[in-house]
């Protein structure tokens, strides 16, 4: 079968629809990076408008440091998040709900300065609050803080000899309420500038 747009009105409508959606999504989408990126902790994200007061964001965080203070310090996190802005999308105060995951090889917060470290993964769900302020038509700054409940599945090891320090057959498990997100994002808005629309 030959599906040429020239002779197929339905294909023309589909193409027009896709172009309009792509233009709308791109004009209401932002890319962002946390200022911690310059310290070797990159966090990048993309946020796109869903409605006049709602958006969807996905961001990823990593630690490029293999070790810190002679202990492993590798962390990787991903968070998809639904956001609500009382004023308007991507402007001012917001609150978001997320479910995310992480993989790590480091000392958990309650094992710092011990002979123990943990290697495993976590599932996290919680809330983020923040504020986005416009610098100009293209750039904005976003301050945010988030946390919630994390369920960790890990194996514990000794730094001194690499042996397991706990006796779980497979993974040890832990659950706690923690702050685990935060920072200042530099935001760049894609699409046309306001004065070009």
Short mmCIF file of C-alpha atoms in Angstrom, two decimals:
data_model
loop_
_atom_site.label_atom_id
_atom_site.label_comp_id
_atom_site.label_asym_id
_atom_site.label_seq_id
_atom_site.Cartn_x
_atom_site.Cartn_y
_atom_site.Cartn_z
CA UNK A 1 0.00 0.00 0.00
CA UNK A 2 1.13 3.51 -0.75
CA UNK A 3 0.31 6.10 1.96
CA UNK A 4 1.15 9.41 0.35
CA UNK A 5 0.08 12.54 2.18
CA UNK A 6 -0.69 14.24 -1.12
CA UNK A 7 -3.57 11.89 -1.95
CA UNK A 8 -4.78 11.01 1.55
CA UNK A 9 -6.82 13.67 3.44
CA UNK A 10 -6.82 11.56 6.63
CA UNK A 11 -3.00 11.52 6.62
CA UNK A 12 -2.98 15.32 6.21
CA UNK A 13 -5.22 15.70 9.26
CA UNK A 14 -3.04 13.31 11.30
CA UNK A 15 0.12 15.17 10.31
CA UNK A 16 -1.41 18.55 11.18
CA UNK A 17 -2.59 17.18 14.54
CA UNK A 18 0.91 15.84 15.35
CA UNK A 19 2.56 19.13 14.38
CA UNK A 20 0.16 21.11 16.58
CA UNK A 21 0.73 18.77 19.54
CA UNK A 22 4.52 18.88 19.12
CA UNK A 23 4.48 22.68 18.91
CA UNK A 24 2.25 22.97 21.98
CA UNK A 25 4.35 20.53 24.05
CA UNK A 26 7.65 22.14 23.04
CA UNK A 27 6.36 25.65 23.81
CA UNK A 28 5.36 24.55 27.32
CA UNK A 29 8.41 22.46 28.19
CA UNK A 30 11.46 23.29 30.28
CA UNK A 31 14.79 21.59 30.77
CA UNK A 32 16.64 22.11 34.04
CA UNK A 33 19.82 21.32 35.94
CA UNK A 34 20.57 21.51 39.65
CA UNK A 35 23.42 23.79 40.73
CA UNK A 36 24.93 20.74 42.50
CA UNK A 37 25.89 19.53 39.01
CA UNK A 38 29.09 21.61 39.17
CA UNK A 39 30.11 19.74 42.34
CA UNK A 40 29.89 16.32 40.68
CA UNK A 41 26.27 15.61 41.64
CA UNK A 42 24.37 16.12 38.37
CA UNK A 43 20.61 16.34 38.51
CA UNK A 44 18.82 17.07 35.27
CA UNK A 45 15.13 17.17 34.52
CA UNK A 46 12.46 17.99 32.02
CA UNK A 47 9.04 19.45 32.87
CA UNK A 48 6.09 19.79 30.53
CA UNK A 49 2.70 21.41 31.05
CA UNK A 50 -0.36 19.17 31.28
CA UNK A 51 -2.87 21.94 31.90
CA UNK A 52 -3.17 25.54 33.10
CA UNK A 53 -2.05 24.61 36.63
CA UNK A 54 -0.51 21.16 36.28
CA UNK A 55 2.67 19.65 34.88
CA UNK A 56 4.68 16.46 34.71
CA UNK A 57 8.38 16.36 35.50
CA UNK A 58 10.95 13.59 35.38
CA UNK A 59 14.43 14.10 36.75
CA UNK A 60 17.51 12.00 37.39
CA UNK A 61 20.31 12.43 39.94
CA UNK A 62 23.73 10.79 40.15
CA UNK A 63 26.85 10.99 42.25
CA UNK A 64 29.95 10.98 40.08
CA UNK A 65 32.08 10.47 43.17
CA UNK A 66 33.08 6.80 43.50
CA UNK A 67 34.09 7.27 47.14
CA UNK A 68 34.11 9.85 49.92
CA UNK A 69 36.06 9.65 53.17
CA UNK A 70 37.29 6.16 52.13
CA UNK A 71 33.72 4.81 51.81
CA UNK A 72 31.77 4.10 48.57
CA UNK A 73 29.61 7.04 47.51
CA UNK A 74 27.64 6.01 44.42
CA UNK A 75 23.98 7.03 44.17
CA UNK A 76 21.56 7.07 41.21
CA UNK A 77 17.94 8.29 41.52
CA UNK A 78 15.02 8.83 39.12
CA UNK A 79 11.77 10.63 40.01
CA UNK A 80 8.66 11.04 37.85
CA UNK A 81 6.47 13.71 39.47
CA UNK A 82 3.03 15.26 38.97
CA UNK A 83 2.96 18.96 39.98
CA UNK A 84 0.24 21.44 40.86
CA UNK A 85 0.77 25.23 40.67
CA UNK A 86 -1.97 27.31 42.38
CA UNK A 87 -1.10 30.38 40.24
CA UNK A 88 -0.30 28.90 36.80
CA UNK A 89 1.88 26.16 35.41
CA UNK A 90 5.62 26.65 35.96
CA UNK A 91 5.15 29.92 37.86
CA UNK A 92 5.44 30.49 41.59
CA UNK A 93 4.70 27.99 44.36
CA UNK A 94 4.08 24.33 43.56
CA UNK A 95 3.49 21.02 45.28
CA UNK A 96 4.24 17.70 43.63
CA UNK A 97 3.70 14.02 44.29
CA UNK A 98 6.26 11.48 43.14
CA UNK A 99 7.21 7.82 43.11
CA UNK A 100 10.87 7.17 42.43
CA UNK A 101 13.68 4.71 42.69
CA UNK A 102 17.35 4.62 43.51
CA UNK A 103 20.35 2.32 43.31
CA UNK A 104 23.25 2.89 45.66
CA UNK A 105 26.60 1.71 46.96
CA UNK A 106 27.33 3.95 49.97
CA UNK A 107 27.04 4.44 53.72
CA UNK A 108 23.44 5.08 54.74
CA UNK A 109 22.96 8.21 56.85
CA UNK A 110 22.91 6.26 60.14
CA UNK A 111 26.16 4.36 59.34
CA UNK A 112 28.46 7.30 58.56
CA UNK A 113 31.92 6.99 60.17
CA UNK A 114 31.50 3.25 60.82
CA UNK A 115 33.11 0.20 59.20
CA UNK A 116 29.83 -0.59 57.40
CA UNK A 117 28.36 0.33 54.03
CA UNK A 118 25.32 -0.76 52.01
CA UNK A 119 24.69 -1.77 48.42
CA UNK A 120 21.16 -2.06 47.06
CA UNK A 121 18.14 -0.15 45.83
CA UNK A 122 15.17 1.79 47.20
CA UNK A 123 11.63 2.63 46.20
CA UNK A 124 10.51 6.07 47.36
CA UNK A 125 7.24 7.95 47.37
CA UNK A 126 6.53 11.38 48.76
CA UNK A 127 5.96 15.07 48.20
CA UNK A 128 8.01 17.95 46.82
CA UNK A 129 7.36 21.63 47.54
CA UNK A 130 9.05 24.48 45.77
CA UNK A 131 8.95 27.84 44.10
CA UNK A 132 9.81 28.82 40.52
CA UNK A 133 10.70 32.44 39.78
CA UNK A 134 11.21 33.84 36.27
CA UNK A 135 14.42 35.68 35.42
CA UNK A 136 13.34 36.43 31.83
CA UNK A 137 11.32 34.78 29.02
CA UNK A 138 13.81 31.89 28.75
CA UNK A 139 15.32 31.39 32.21
CA UNK A 140 13.96 30.75 35.69
CA UNK A 141 15.22 29.51 39.04
CA UNK A 142 13.48 26.80 41.01
CA UNK A 143 14.09 26.06 44.69
CA UNK A 144 12.66 22.77 45.93
CA UNK A 145 12.71 20.31 48.83
CA UNK A 146 11.17 16.86 48.91
CA UNK A 147 10.98 13.72 50.95
CA UNK A 148 8.78 10.87 51.98
CA UNK A 149 8.96 7.19 52.72
CA UNK A 150 11.70 4.98 51.35
CA UNK A 151 11.78 1.21 51.32
CA UNK A 152 15.35 -0.03 51.02
CA UNK A 153 16.55 -3.46 49.91
CA UNK A 154 20.28 -3.85 50.44
CA UNK A 155 23.21 -5.99 51.47
CA UNK A 156 25.53 -4.69 54.16
CA UNK A 157 29.31 -5.03 53.94
CA UNK A 158 32.38 -4.17 56.02
CA UNK A 159 34.79 -1.59 54.61
CA UNK A 160 37.73 -3.33 56.27
CA UNK A 161 37.45 -6.72 54.55
CA UNK A 162 34.37 -6.68 52.25
CA UNK A 163 32.52 -9.34 54.26
CA UNK A 164 28.78 -9.18 54.99
CA UNK A 165 28.03 -7.76 58.44
CA UNK A 166 24.37 -8.80 58.55
CA UNK A 167 22.83 -12.24 58.27
CA UNK A 168 19.89 -11.72 55.88
CA UNK A 169 19.67 -14.59 53.39
CA UNK A 170 19.13 -12.29 50.43
CA UNK A 171 18.43 -8.57 50.96
CA UNK A 172 18.16 -6.73 54.25
CA UNK A 173 15.16 -4.39 54.34
CA UNK A 174 14.57 -1.01 55.94
CA UNK A 175 11.92 1.65 55.76
CA UNK A 176 12.04 5.22 56.99
CA UNK A 177 10.69 8.71 56.44
CA UNK A 178 13.45 10.96 55.08
CA UNK A 179 14.14 14.16 53.15
CA UNK A 180 15.89 12.94 49.98
CA UNK A 181 15.48 15.69 47.35
CA UNK A 182 16.37 19.34 47.25
CA UNK A 183 18.31 22.12 45.65
CA UNK A 184 18.15 24.97 43.20
CA UNK A 185 17.48 24.26 39.53
CA UNK A 186 18.44 26.54 36.66
CA UNK A 187 15.48 26.30 34.27
CA UNK A 188 15.56 26.90 30.51
CA UNK A 189 12.23 27.20 28.70
CA UNK A 190 11.99 25.70 25.22
CA UNK A 191 9.81 27.06 22.43
CA UNK A 192 9.14 30.59 21.27
CA UNK A 193 9.70 33.65 23.41
CA UNK A 194 6.58 35.54 24.47
CA UNK A 195 7.33 38.44 22.13
CA UNK A 196 7.71 35.99 19.20
CA UNK A 197 4.27 34.39 19.68
#
